[in-house]
Amino acid sequence: AQSVTQLGSHVSVSEGALVLLRCNYSSSVPPYLFWYVQYPNQGLQLLLKYTSAATLVKGINGFEAEFKKSETSFHLTKPSAHMSDAAEYFCAVSLYNQGGKLIFGQGTELSVKP
Amino acid sequence: KAGVTQTPRYLIKTRGQQVTLSCSPISGHRSVSWYQQTPGQGLQFLFEYFSETQRNKGNFPGRFSGRQFSNSRSEMNVSTLELGDSALYLCASSLAGTINTGELFFGEGSRLTVL
């Protein structure tokens, strides 16, 4: 079975600082991995995905993530935080043949201080 | 291109009642998935429909059911509502066929409050 663990339910950074949101996964077979963002009172929006191509994945809004099989990690980073990045971020795992079934982590709420 | 549309956006029910939520996927998307989001349990997968057939199912009781129509629109139903069913119900659509592309497009959700 697959599972996802996000370290830190709340992360606070200053505007312009590095953003690092941690995600570790468990899967018996090569997984697909995703980061989604949710702004207040909205649905989820895909930031980026890893589907067994390049291990360094670039997404929207300047975010990127690196798949590290040896560490079973898929951490999300952004070099310089912006106030508009404040939101909740979810890491998710799926298998290639499981269609729309994603297993989500508990989420990390990112706060950006001016 | 219109996004995923969910109706109603907000609703209040009492224990024991039933509720039906509707989801219209992005045009051309044949897969529709449903998720329940609560502060305590987070995002949990309910079920997925593809070409009018349930393809995947999560670990929810039989009170939770769904269906998909020939135009890919989907409904989910919760019968005999309990207080714990209060949640944001999210619908997502995708182009996924038999092989997962993994990219889901979410609606804004239906927020259900059970009193």
mmCIF file of N, CA, C and O in Angstrom, chain B residues 10-112:
data_model
loop_
_atom_site.group_PDB
_atom_site.id
_atom_site.type_symbol
_atom_site.label_atom_id
_atom_site.label_comp_id
_atom_site.label_asym_id
_atom_site.label_seq_id
_atom_site.Cartn_x
_atom_site.Cartn_y
_atom_site.Cartn_z
ATOM 1 N N TYR B 10 -22.617 25.141 -1.036
ATOM 2 C CA TYR B 10 -22.823 25.030 0.408
ATOM 3 C C TYR B 10 -24.202 24.426 0.664
ATOM 4 O O TYR B 10 -25.155 24.733 -0.055
ATOM 5 N N LEU B 11 -24.272 23.578 1.679
ATOM 6 C CA LEU B 11 -25.568 23.054 2.075
ATOM 7 C C LEU B 11 -25.538 22.600 3.522
ATOM 8 O O LEU B 11 -24.486 22.171 4.023
ATOM 9 N N ILE B 12 -26.694 22.704 4.144
ATOM 10 C CA ILE B 12 -26.856 22.307 5.534
ATOM 11 C C ILE B 12 -27.957 21.262 5.596
ATOM 12 O O ILE B 12 -29.041 21.457 5.047
ATOM 13 N N LYS B 13 -27.663 20.157 6.265
ATOM 14 C CA LYS B 13 -28.623 19.070 6.433
ATOM 15 C C LYS B 13 -28.670 18.674 7.898
ATOM 16 O O LYS B 13 -27.803 19.060 8.688
ATOM 17 N N THR B 14 -29.661 17.890 8.246
ATOM 18 C CA THR B 14 -29.741 17.363 9.606
ATOM 19 C C THR B 14 -29.465 15.865 9.593
ATOM 20 O O THR B 14 -29.590 15.201 8.549
ATOM 21 N N ARG B 15 -29.105 15.350 10.739
ATOM 22 C CA ARG B 15 -28.808 13.919 10.867
ATOM 23 C C ARG B 15 -29.964 13.074 10.363
ATOM 24 O O ARG B 15 -31.131 13.385 10.607
ATOM 25 N N GLY B 16 -29.634 12.027 9.644
ATOM 26 C CA GLY B 16 -30.641 11.119 9.135
ATOM 27 C C GLY B 16 -31.108 11.436 7.723
ATOM 28 O O GLY B 16 -31.666 10.565 7.041
ATOM 29 N N GLN B 17 -30.879 12.675 7.295
ATOM 30 C CA GLN B 17 -31.278 13.031 5.930
ATOM 31 C C GLN B 17 -30.279 12.454 4.927
ATOM 32 O O GLN B 17 -29.265 11.871 5.294
ATOM 33 N N GLN B 18 -30.587 12.633 3.661
ATOM 34 C CA GLN B 18 -29.644 12.242 2.627
ATOM 35 C C GLN B 18 -29.319 13.463 1.768
ATOM 36 O O GLN B 18 -30.032 14.466 1.786
ATOM 37 N N VAL B 19 -28.220 13.370 1.030
ATOM 38 C CA VAL B 19 -27.798 14.494 0.213
ATOM 39 C C VAL B 19 -27.229 13.976 -1.106
ATOM 40 O O VAL B 19 -26.638 12.895 -1.163
ATOM 41 N N THR B 20 -27.438 14.753 -2.147
ATOM 42 C CA THR B 20 -26.875 14.447 -3.457
ATOM 43 C C THR B 20 -26.059 15.633 -3.928
ATOM 44 O O THR B 20 -26.542 16.768 -3.925
ATOM 45 N N LEU B 21 -24.820 15.363 -4.307
ATOM 46 C CA LEU B 21 -23.914 16.391 -4.807
ATOM 47 C C LEU B 21 -23.625 16.121 -6.271
ATOM 48 O O LEU B 21 -23.512 14.964 -6.678
ATOM 49 N N SER B 22 -23.466 17.191 -7.027
ATOM 50 C CA SER B 22 -23.291 17.051 -8.470
ATOM 51 C C SER B 22 -21.945 17.604 -8.919
ATOM 52 O O SER B 22 -21.423 18.555 -8.343
ATOM 53 N N CYS B 23 -21.414 17.001 -9.967
ATOM 54 C CA CYS B 23 -20.119 17.406 -10.501
ATOM 55 C C CYS B 23 -20.149 17.337 -12.023
ATOM 56 O O CYS B 23 -20.465 16.285 -12.597
ATOM 57 N N SER B 24 -19.794 18.447 -12.663
ATOM 58 C CA SER B 24 -19.644 18.463 -14.118
ATOM 59 C C SER B 24 -18.169 18.578 -14.445
ATOM 60 O O SER B 24 -17.537 19.591 -14.090
ATOM 61 N N PRO B 25 -17.586 17.570 -15.087
ATOM 62 C CA PRO B 25 -16.140 17.602 -15.358
ATOM 63 C C PRO B 25 -15.798 18.539 -16.506
ATOM 64 O O PRO B 25 -16.679 19.042 -17.200
ATOM 65 N N ILE B 26 -14.520 18.752 -16.679
ATOM 66 C CA ILE B 26 -14.040 19.514 -17.830
ATOM 67 C C ILE B 26 -14.431 18.761 -19.100
ATOM 68 O O ILE B 26 -14.352 17.515 -19.140
ATOM 69 N N SER B 27 -14.831 19.511 -20.107
ATOM 70 C CA SER B 27 -15.258 18.897 -21.355
ATOM 71 C C SER B 27 -14.166 17.981 -21.908
ATOM 72 O O SER B 27 -12.996 18.368 -22.018
ATOM 73 N N GLY B 28 -14.551 16.746 -22.226
ATOM 74 C CA GLY B 28 -13.599 15.779 -22.765
ATOM 75 C C GLY B 28 -12.998 14.859 -21.716
ATOM 76 O O GLY B 28 -12.395 13.836 -22.055
ATOM 77 N N HIS B 29 -13.127 15.216 -20.455
ATOM 78 C CA HIS B 29 -12.617 14.355 -19.386
ATOM 79 C C HIS B 29 -13.630 13.261 -19.089
ATOM 80 O O HIS B 29 -14.813 13.540 -18.879
ATOM 81 N N ARG B 30 -13.153 12.023 -19.037
ATOM 82 C CA ARG B 30 -14.056 10.897 -18.830
ATOM 83 C C ARG B 30 -13.957 10.296 -17.433
ATOM 84 O O ARG B 30 -14.773 9.469 -17.056
ATOM 85 N N SER B 31 -12.930 10.706 -16.694
ATOM 86 C CA SER B 31 -12.762 10.185 -15.344
ATOM 87 C C SER B 31 -13.177 11.237 -14.332
ATOM 88 O O SER B 31 -12.791 12.412 -14.437
ATOM 89 N N VAL B 32 -13.968 10.826 -13.351
ATOM 90 C CA VAL B 32 -14.378 11.709 -12.261
ATOM 91 C C VAL B 32 -14.102 10.998 -10.941
ATOM 92 O O VAL B 32 -14.510 9.851 -10.740
ATOM 93 N N SER B 33 -13.382 11.681 -10.067
ATOM 94 C CA SER B 33 -13.070 11.155 -8.742
ATOM 95 C C SER B 33 -13.690 12.054 -7.685
ATOM 96 O O SER B 33 -13.853 13.254 -7.905
ATOM 97 N N TRP B 34 -13.985 11.459 -6.533
ATOM 98 C CA TRP B 34 -14.544 12.215 -5.407
ATOM 99 C C TRP B 34 -13.659 12.042 -4.191
ATOM 100 O O TRP B 34 -13.165 10.930 -3.916
ATOM 101 N N TYR B 35 -13.488 13.140 -3.459
ATOM 102 C CA TYR B 35 -12.680 13.142 -2.247
ATOM 103 C C TYR B 35 -13.443 13.845 -1.138
ATOM 104 O O TYR B 35 -14.205 14.786 -1.375
ATOM 105 N N GLN B 36 -13.204 13.373 0.089
ATOM 106 C CA GLN B 36 -13.739 14.031 1.271
ATOM 107 C C GLN B 36 -12.586 14.720 1.988
ATOM 108 O O GLN B 36 -11.532 14.107 2.205
ATOM 109 N N GLN B 37 -12.775 15.983 2.353
ATOM 110 C CA GLN B 37 -11.733 16.708 3.072
ATOM 111 C C GLN B 37 -12.268 17.190 4.408
ATOM 112 O O GLN B 37 -13.253 17.929 4.465
ATOM 113 N N THR B 38 -11.639 16.764 5.495
ATOM 114 C CA THR B 38 -11.988 17.200 6.837
ATOM 115 C C THR B 38 -10.716 17.601 7.570
ATOM 116 O O THR B 38 -9.621 17.126 7.242
ATOM 117 N N PRO B 39 -10.828 18.469 8.583
ATOM 118 C CA PRO B 39 -9.638 18.884 9.335
ATOM 119 C C PRO B 39 -8.933 17.705 10.015
ATOM 120 O O PRO B 39 -7.716 17.681 10.098
ATOM 121 N N GLY B 40 -9.693 16.733 10.470
ATOM 122 C CA GLY B 40 -9.084 15.632 11.197
ATOM 123 C C GLY B 40 -8.502 14.542 10.318
ATOM 124 O O GLY B 40 -7.414 14.030 10.581
ATOM 125 N N GLN B 41 -9.182 14.182 9.266
ATOM 126 C CA GLN B 41 -8.766 13.069 8.405
ATOM 127 C C GLN B 41 -8.078 13.511 7.123
ATOM 128 O O GLN B 41 -7.528 12.690 6.395
ATOM 129 N N GLY B 42 -8.098 14.793 6.840
ATOM 130 C CA GLY B 42 -7.460 15.276 5.625
ATOM 131 C C GLY B 42 -8.257 14.913 4.382
ATOM 132 O O GLY B 42 -9.479 14.821 4.420
ATOM 133 N N LEU B 43 -7.536 14.685 3.304
ATOM 134 C CA LEU B 43 -8.157 14.351 2.022
ATOM 135 C C LEU B 43 -8.211 12.844 1.860
ATOM 136 O O LEU B 43 -7.185 12.170 1.847
ATOM 137 N N GLN B 44 -9.417 12.334 1.713
ATOM 138 C CA GLN B 44 -9.586 10.888 1.569
ATOM 139 C C GLN B 44 -10.355 10.573 0.301
ATOM 140 O O GLN B 44 -11.384 11.194 0.019
ATOM 141 N N PHE B 45 -9.868 9.583 -0.420
ATOM 142 C CA PHE B 45 -10.464 9.163 -1.679
ATOM 143 C C PHE B 45 -11.755 8.402 -1.422
ATOM 144 O O PHE B 45 -11.794 7.463 -0.616
ATOM 145 N N LEU B 46 -12.815 8.815 -2.113
ATOM 146 C CA LEU B 46 -14.104 8.132 -1.991
ATOM 147 C C LEU B 46 -14.273 7.084 -3.089
ATOM 148 O O LEU B 46 -14.441 5.899 -2.817
ATOM 149 N N PHE B 47 -14.300 7.538 -4.328
ATOM 150 C CA PHE B 47 -14.436 6.636 -5.475
ATOM 151 C C PHE B 47 -14.119 7.373 -6.762
ATOM 152 O O PHE B 47 -14.051 8.595 -6.807
ATOM 153 N N GLU B 48 -13.934 6.568 -7.812
ATOM 154 C CA GLU B 48 -13.662 7.100 -9.132
ATOM 155 C C GLU B 48 -14.559 6.412 -10.146
ATOM 156 O O GLU B 48 -14.776 5.194 -10.070
ATOM 157 N N TYR B 49 -15.061 7.205 -11.072
ATOM 158 C CA TYR B 49 -15.864 6.669 -12.161
ATOM 159 C C TYR B 49 -15.204 6.977 -13.495
ATOM 160 O O TYR B 49 -14.626 8.059 -13.694
ATOM 161 N N PHE B 50 -15.279 6.007 -14.374
ATOM 162 C CA PHE B 50 -14.736 6.149 -15.729
ATOM 163 C C PHE B 50 -15.686 5.455 -16.676
ATOM 164 O O PHE B 50 -16.000 4.271 -16.493
ATOM 165 N N SER B 51 -16.150 6.187 -17.673
ATOM 166 C CA SER B 51 -17.113 5.636 -18.631
ATOM 167 C C SER B 51 -18.272 4.953 -17.928
ATOM 168 O O SER B 51 -18.632 3.806 -18.247
ATOM 169 N N GLU B 52 -18.842 5.628 -16.966
ATOM 170 C CA GLU B 52 -20.060 5.216 -16.246
ATOM 171 C C GLU B 52 -19.851 4.011 -15.329
ATOM 172 O O GLU B 52 -20.827 3.472 -14.795
ATOM 173 N N THR B 53 -18.603 3.598 -15.137
ATOM 174 C CA THR B 53 -18.310 2.432 -14.291
ATOM 175 C C THR B 53 -17.418 2.857 -13.133
ATOM 176 O O THR B 53 -16.478 3.632 -13.326
ATOM 177 N N GLN B 54 -17.717 2.333 -11.951
ATOM 178 C CA GLN B 54 -16.848 2.624 -10.819
ATOM 179 C C GLN B 54 -15.548 1.860 -10.990
ATOM 180 O O GLN B 54 -15.532 0.625 -11.016
ATOM 181 N N ARG B 55 -14.447 2.582 -11.034
ATOM 182 C CA ARG B 55 -13.161 1.954 -11.320
ATOM 183 C C ARG B 55 -12.342 1.730 -10.046
ATOM 184 O O ARG B 55 -11.557 0.804 -9.972
ATOM 185 N N ASN B 56 -12.493 2.632 -9.077
ATOM 186 C CA ASN B 56 -11.773 2.508 -7.818
ATOM 187 C C ASN B 56 -12.701 2.921 -6.699
ATOM 188 O O ASN B 56 -13.586 3.758 -6.900
ATOM 189 N N LYS B 57 -12.466 2.380 -5.516
ATOM 190 C CA LYS B 57 -13.308 2.709 -4.377
ATOM 191 C C LYS B 57 -12.443 2.835 -3.141
ATOM 192 O O LYS B 57 -11.541 2.023 -2.916
ATOM 193 N N GLY B 58 -12.721 3.844 -2.325
ATOM 194 C CA GLY B 58 -12.010 4.016 -1.069
ATOM 195 C C GLY B 58 -12.691 3.254 0.049
ATOM 196 O O GLY B 58 -13.599 2.453 -0.169
ATOM 197 N N ASN B 59 -12.240 3.521 1.267
ATOM 198 C CA ASN B 59 -12.742 2.794 2.435
ATOM 199 C C ASN B 59 -13.822 3.575 3.162
ATOM 200 O O ASN B 59 -13.633 4.024 4.295
ATOM 201 N N PHE B 60 -14.928 3.764 2.522
ATOM 202 C CA PHE B 60 -16.067 4.448 3.115
ATOM 203 C C PHE B 60 -17.244 3.480 3.192
ATOM 204 O O PHE B 60 -17.355 2.562 2.386
ATOM 205 N N PRO B 61 -18.138 3.708 4.161
ATOM 206 C CA PRO B 61 -19.302 2.805 4.290
ATOM 207 C C PRO B 61 -20.227 2.920 3.097
ATOM 208 O O PRO B 61 -20.158 3.864 2.306
ATOM 209 N N GLY B 62 -21.123 1.952 2.988
ATOM 210 C CA GLY B 62 -22.038 1.882 1.863
ATOM 211 C C GLY B 62 -23.012 3.049 1.774
ATOM 212 O O GLY B 62 -23.682 3.220 0.753
ATOM 213 N N ARG B 63 -23.082 3.861 2.843
ATOM 214 C CA ARG B 63 -23.948 5.055 2.790
ATOM 215 C C ARG B 63 -23.467 6.038 1.721
ATOM 216 O O ARG B 63 -24.227 6.891 1.264
ATOM 217 N N PHE B 64 -22.218 5.909 1.359
ATOM 218 C CA PHE B 64 -21.644 6.782 0.331
ATOM 219 C C PHE B 64 -21.707 6.048 -1.010
ATOM 220 O O PHE B 64 -21.174 4.945 -1.154
ATOM 221 N N SER B 65 -22.343 6.663 -1.970
ATOM 222 C CA SER B 65 -22.463 6.037 -3.279
ATOM 223 C C SER B 65 -22.340 7.094 -4.355
ATOM 224 O O SER B 65 -22.422 8.295 -4.086
ATOM 225 N N GLY B 66 -22.134 6.636 -5.567
ATOM 226 C CA GLY B 66 -22.007 7.582 -6.666
ATOM 227 C C GLY B 66 -22.453 6.955 -7.961
ATOM 228 O O GLY B 66 -22.782 5.757 -8.021
ATOM 229 N N ARG B 67 -22.487 7.787 -8.980
ATOM 230 C CA ARG B 67 -22.763 7.284 -10.313
ATOM 231 C C ARG B 67 -22.252 8.298 -11.325
ATOM 232 O O ARG B 67 -21.989 9.459 -10.995
ATOM 233 N N GLN B 68 -22.117 7.821 -12.538
ATOM 234 C CA GLN B 68 -21.674 8.691 -13.619
ATOM 235 C C GLN B 68 -22.607 8.488 -14.800
ATOM 236 O O GLN B 68 -22.998 7.364 -15.122
ATOM 237 N N PHE B 69 -22.916 9.585 -15.444
ATOM 238 C CA PHE B 69 -23.831 9.549 -16.574
ATOM 239 C C PHE B 69 -23.054 9.493 -17.895
ATOM 240 O O PHE B 69 -21.845 9.677 -17.928
ATOM 241 N N SER B 70 -23.785 9.273 -18.972
ATOM 242 C CA SER B 70 -23.130 9.107 -20.277
ATOM 243 C C SER B 70 -22.400 10.364 -20.733
ATOM 244 O O SER B 70 -21.484 10.294 -21.547
ATOM 245 N N ASN B 71 -22.777 11.522 -20.201
ATOM 246 C CA ASN B 71 -22.074 12.762 -20.561
ATOM 247 C C ASN B 71 -20.913 13.053 -19.604
ATOM 248 O O ASN B 71 -20.379 14.154 -19.605
ATOM 249 N N SER B 72 -20.556 12.072 -18.790
ATOM 250 C CA SER B 72 -19.459 12.118 -17.816
ATOM 251 C C SER B 72 -19.787 12.881 -16.541
ATOM 252 O O SER B 72 -18.995 12.842 -15.600
ATOM 253 N N ARG B 73 -20.897 13.559 -16.484
ATOM 254 C CA ARG B 73 -21.301 14.202 -15.241
ATOM 255 C C ARG B 73 -21.485 13.138 -14.164
ATOM 256 O O ARG B 73 -21.855 11.994 -14.459
ATOM 257 N N SER B 74 -21.200 13.530 -12.923
ATOM 258 C CA SER B 74 -21.261 12.550 -11.847
ATOM 259 C C SER B 74 -22.043 13.113 -10.668
ATOM 260 O O SER B 74 -22.117 14.331 -10.472
ATOM 261 N N GLU B 75 -22.628 12.237 -9.919
ATOM 262 C CA GLU B 75 -23.290 12.576 -8.668
ATOM 263 C C GLU B 75 -22.788 11.646 -7.578
ATOM 264 O O GLU B 75 -22.456 10.490 -7.844
ATOM 265 N N MET B 76 -22.727 12.174 -6.369
ATOM 266 C CA MET B 76 -22.508 11.305 -5.225
ATOM 267 C C MET B 76 -23.633 11.530 -4.225
ATOM 268 O O MET B 76 -24.196 12.617 -4.131
ATOM 269 N N ASN B 77 -23.963 10.477 -3.533
ATOM 270 C CA ASN B 77 -25.061 10.499 -2.590
ATOM 271 C C ASN B 77 -24.576 9.993 -1.236
ATOM 272 O O ASN B 77 -23.800 9.027 -1.168
ATOM 273 N N VAL B 78 -25.019 10.663 -0.202
ATOM 274 C CA VAL B 78 -24.756 10.177 1.146
ATOM 275 C C VAL B 78 -26.105 10.013 1.836
ATOM 276 O O VAL B 78 -26.877 10.974 1.930
ATOM 277 N N SER B 79 -26.394 8.816 2.271
ATOM 278 C CA SER B 79 -27.674 8.564 2.932
ATOM 279 C C SER B 79 -27.469 8.528 4.445
ATOM 280 O O SER B 79 -26.345 8.374 4.938
ATOM 281 N N THR B 80 -28.561 8.678 5.168
ATOM 282 C CA THR B 80 -28.554 8.617 6.626
ATOM 283 C C THR B 80 -27.369 9.399 7.195
ATOM 284 O O THR B 80 -26.459 8.861 7.834
ATOM 285 N N LEU B 81 -27.391 10.685 6.960
ATOM 286 C CA LEU B 81 -26.267 11.540 7.324
ATOM 287 C C LEU B 81 -25.949 11.482 8.811
ATOM 288 O O LEU B 81 -26.842 11.421 9.663
ATOM 289 N N GLU B 82 -24.647 11.523 9.079
ATOM 290 C CA GLU B 82 -24.142 11.580 10.450
ATOM 291 C C GLU B 82 -23.357 12.876 10.619
ATOM 292 O O GLU B 82 -22.907 13.474 9.645
ATOM 293 N N LEU B 83 -23.182 13.293 11.896
ATOM 294 C CA LEU B 83 -22.450 14.527 12.153
ATOM 295 C C LEU B 83 -21.053 14.484 11.519
ATOM 296 O O LEU B 83 -20.561 15.487 11.003
ATOM 297 N N GLY B 84 -20.441 13.321 11.544
ATOM 298 C CA GLY B 84 -19.089 13.166 11.024
ATOM 299 C C GLY B 84 -18.985 13.285 9.514
ATOM 300 O O GLY B 84 -17.877 13.298 8.980
ATOM 301 N N ASP B 85 -20.117 13.371 8.848
ATOM 302 C CA ASP B 85 -20.090 13.525 7.389
ATOM 303 C C ASP B 85 -19.888 14.980 6.986
ATOM 304 O O ASP B 85 -19.720 15.273 5.797
ATOM 305 N N SER B 86 -19.906 15.869 7.967
ATOM 306 C CA SER B 86 -19.637 17.277 7.676
ATOM 307 C C SER B 86 -18.240 17.406 7.107
ATOM 308 O O SER B 86 -17.257 16.984 7.727
ATOM 309 N N ALA B 87 -18.148 17.976 5.922
ATOM 310 C CA ALA B 87 -16.855 18.000 5.226
ATOM 311 C C ALA B 87 -16.972 18.823 3.959
ATOM 312 O O ALA B 87 -18.068 19.216 3.549
ATOM 313 N N LEU B 88 -15.823 19.049 3.350
ATOM 314 C CA LEU B 88 -15.771 19.603 2.002
ATOM 315 C C LEU B 88 -15.630 18.418 1.055
ATOM 316 O O LEU B 88 -14.715 17.608 1.195
ATOM 317 N N TYR B 89 -16.542 18.275 0.135
ATOM 318 C CA TYR B 89 -16.502 17.186 -0.829
ATOM 319 C C TYR B 89 -15.994 17.736 -2.157
ATOM 320 O O TYR B 89 -16.603 18.624 -2.750
ATOM 321 N N LEU B 90 -14.880 17.205 -2.584
ATOM 322 C CA LEU B 90 -14.212 17.679 -3.793
ATOM 323 C C LEU B 90 -14.359 16.675 -4.916
ATOM 324 O O LEU B 90 -14.184 15.466 -4.724
ATOM 325 N N CYS B 91 -14.657 17.198 -6.064
ATOM 326 C CA CYS B 91 -14.727 16.394 -7.280
ATOM 327 C C CYS B 91 -13.529 16.768 -8.148
ATOM 328 O O CYS B 91 -13.113 17.933 -8.183
ATOM 329 N N ALA B 92 -12.980 15.773 -8.831
ATOM 330 C CA ALA B 92 -11.846 16.030 -9.722
ATOM 331 C C ALA B 92 -12.052 15.253 -11.010
ATOM 332 O O ALA B 92 -12.529 14.120 -10.992
ATOM 333 N N SER B 93 -11.671 15.850 -12.106
ATOM 334 C CA SER B 93 -11.771 15.136 -13.378
ATOM 335 C C SER B 93 -10.392 15.020 -14.022
ATOM 336 O O SER B 93 -9.467 15.763 -13.692
ATOM 337 N N SER B 94 -10.263 14.052 -14.896
ATOM 338 C CA SER B 94 -8.999 13.877 -15.602
ATOM 339 C C SER B 94 -9.230 13.201 -16.932
ATOM 340 O O SER B 94 -10.295 12.636 -17.190
ATOM 341 N N LEU B 95 -8.199 13.279 -17.772
ATOM 342 C CA LEU B 95 -8.232 12.628 -19.072
ATOM 343 C C LEU B 95 -7.885 11.157 -18.965
ATOM 344 O O LEU B 95 -7.908 10.450 -19.956
ATOM 345 N N ALA B 96 -7.556 10.700 -17.753
ATOM 346 C CA ALA B 96 -7.019 9.361 -17.571
ATOM 347 C C ALA B 96 -7.887 8.306 -18.229
ATOM 348 O O ALA B 96 -9.091 8.252 -18.015
ATOM 349 N N GLY B 97 -7.246 7.474 -19.027
ATOM 350 C CA GLY B 97 -7.933 6.325 -19.588
ATOM 351 C C GLY B 97 -7.594 5.119 -18.745
ATOM 352 O O GLY B 97 -7.671 5.152 -17.531
ATOM 353 N N THR B 98 -7.147 4.061 -19.355
ATOM 354 C CA THR B 98 -6.793 2.873 -18.584
ATOM 355 C C THR B 98 -5.475 3.082 -17.846
ATOM 356 O O THR B 98 -5.205 2.448 -16.845
ATOM 357 N N ILE B 99 -4.644 3.987 -18.346
ATOM 358 C CA ILE B 99 -3.386 4.297 -17.683
ATOM 359 C C ILE B 99 -3.498 5.681 -17.057
ATOM 360 O O ILE B 99 -3.966 6.622 -17.673
ATOM 361 N N ASN B 100 -3.053 5.771 -15.831
ATOM 362 C CA ASN B 100 -3.184 7.018 -15.077
ATOM 363 C C ASN B 100 -2.234 8.088 -15.590
ATOM 364 O O ASN B 100 -1.056 7.840 -15.768
ATOM 365 N N THR B 101 -2.747 9.277 -15.846
ATOM 366 C CA THR B 101 -1.857 10.393 -16.125
ATOM 367 C C THR B 101 -1.569 11.143 -14.839
ATOM 368 O O THR B 101 -0.627 11.913 -14.768
ATOM 369 N N GLY B 102 -2.419 10.914 -13.854
ATOM 370 C CA GLY B 102 -2.194 11.473 -12.525
ATOM 371 C C GLY B 102 -2.607 12.904 -12.345
ATOM 372 O O GLY B 102 -2.648 13.392 -11.235
ATOM 373 N N GLU B 103 -2.865 13.635 -13.419
ATOM 374 C CA GLU B 103 -3.174 15.042 -13.243
ATOM 375 C C GLU B 103 -4.672 15.211 -13.071
ATOM 376 O O GLU B 103 -5.437 14.988 -14.009
ATOM 377 N N LEU B 104 -5.076 15.571 -11.884
ATOM 378 C CA LEU B 104 -6.478 15.791 -11.576
ATOM 379 C C LEU B 104 -6.768 17.280 -11.553
ATOM 380 O O LEU B 104 -5.968 18.077 -11.074
ATOM 381 N N PHE B 105 -7.940 17.631 -12.053
ATOM 382 C CA PHE B 105 -8.404 19.011 -12.038
ATOM 383 C C PHE B 105 -9.579 19.058 -11.067
ATOM 384 O O PHE B 105 -10.598 18.403 -11.291
ATOM 385 N N PHE B 106 -9.421 19.838 -10.011
ATOM 386 C CA PHE B 106 -10.413 19.853 -8.939
ATOM 387 C C PHE B 106 -11.416 20.983 -9.088
ATOM 388 O O PHE B 106 -11.070 22.086 -9.548
ATOM 389 N N GLY B 107 -12.627 20.712 -8.641
ATOM 390 C CA GLY B 107 -13.613 21.754 -8.477
ATOM 391 C C GLY B 107 -13.400 22.460 -7.152
ATOM 392 O O GLY B 107 -12.490 22.108 -6.387
ATOM 393 N N GLU B 108 -14.230 23.453 -6.868
ATOM 394 C CA GLU B 108 -14.081 24.220 -5.632
ATOM 395 C C GLU B 108 -14.735 23.525 -4.437
ATOM 396 O O GLU B 108 -14.555 23.953 -3.314
ATOM 397 N N GLY B 109 -15.486 22.486 -4.710
ATOM 398 C CA GLY B 109 -16.035 21.694 -3.619
ATOM 399 C C GLY B 109 -17.447 22.065 -3.217
ATOM 400 O O GLY B 109 -17.935 23.157 -3.515
ATOM 401 N N SER B 110 -18.068 21.115 -2.554
ATOM 402 C CA SER B 110 -19.375 21.317 -1.919
ATOM 403 C C SER B 110 -19.168 21.163 -0.421
ATOM 404 O O SER B 110 -18.735 20.099 0.035
ATOM 405 N N ARG B 111 -19.461 22.220 0.304
ATOM 406 C CA ARG B 111 -19.259 22.160 1.760
ATOM 407 C C ARG B 111 -20.565 21.749 2.418
ATOM 408 O O ARG B 111 -21.550 22.482 2.385
ATOM 409 N N LEU B 112 -20.531 20.567 3.027
ATOM 410 C CA LEU B 112 -21.710 20.000 3.688
ATOM 411 C C LEU B 112 -21.577 20.153 5.190
ATOM 412 O O LEU B 112 -20.555 19.766 5.766
#
